[in-house]
Amino acid sequence: MKEVIKVIAELVNGIHDFIWVITDGLGLNLSDKDLHLWVIGVLGIITFLIVQVFFRLLAKWSITAISFVYTFTVLVVVVFAIEIQQKITGRGNMEFLDAVIGLWGFIIFFIGYLFIRLCIYGVKKLFLYFKKR
């Protein structure tokens, strides 16, 4: 996990320095805050537009699918925050596999949830079938 964070940090720093050189070369003289405003703003709106299209397609299929995607995304942030917290405090080992296993836990419980919903749906359909007869 530590290595993954280092690679991500190096990638982000490389992109940061690249953008910094380009903006300085263009004579824009942006501060670090200006650079963050533009980069995060553009990245955010592009992400929003992609998510908007994706969620509209999912909404036609199932609200449960949207809830799953949103919950999974939140959990990705939470499990990585927990792993980083473990590294900072020294309470536990910071491992990528811990994060993956935690997310698998959610997927397993979600499958159980879907199974229960499917059973309830089936019982309702069966009840309506016998009620009509």
C-alpha angles and dihedrals in degrees: 000000000000090000092049091053091048091052092048091047091050091048092050091046090050092051090045092052092045092053090044092054092047094049092046090048089054090051094243094132093202119184119230089259091052090050091051091048092055100038097044091040093054093040090048096050092046090050091047093053092049092046091046092056092043094049093046089056091046091048090060088054105036142335086213089064090055091048090050094050092047094047092046090051092051090048092052088057092045096049092049091047089052092050092048090047089052090054093048095047097034090230103133134346121294103228132159090218090060089059092047093049090049091053090048087055089059092047091051093049090046091054087052089051091051091049091053091048090049091051092050090048091050093049091050092050091047091049091051090048093054092041090058091052 
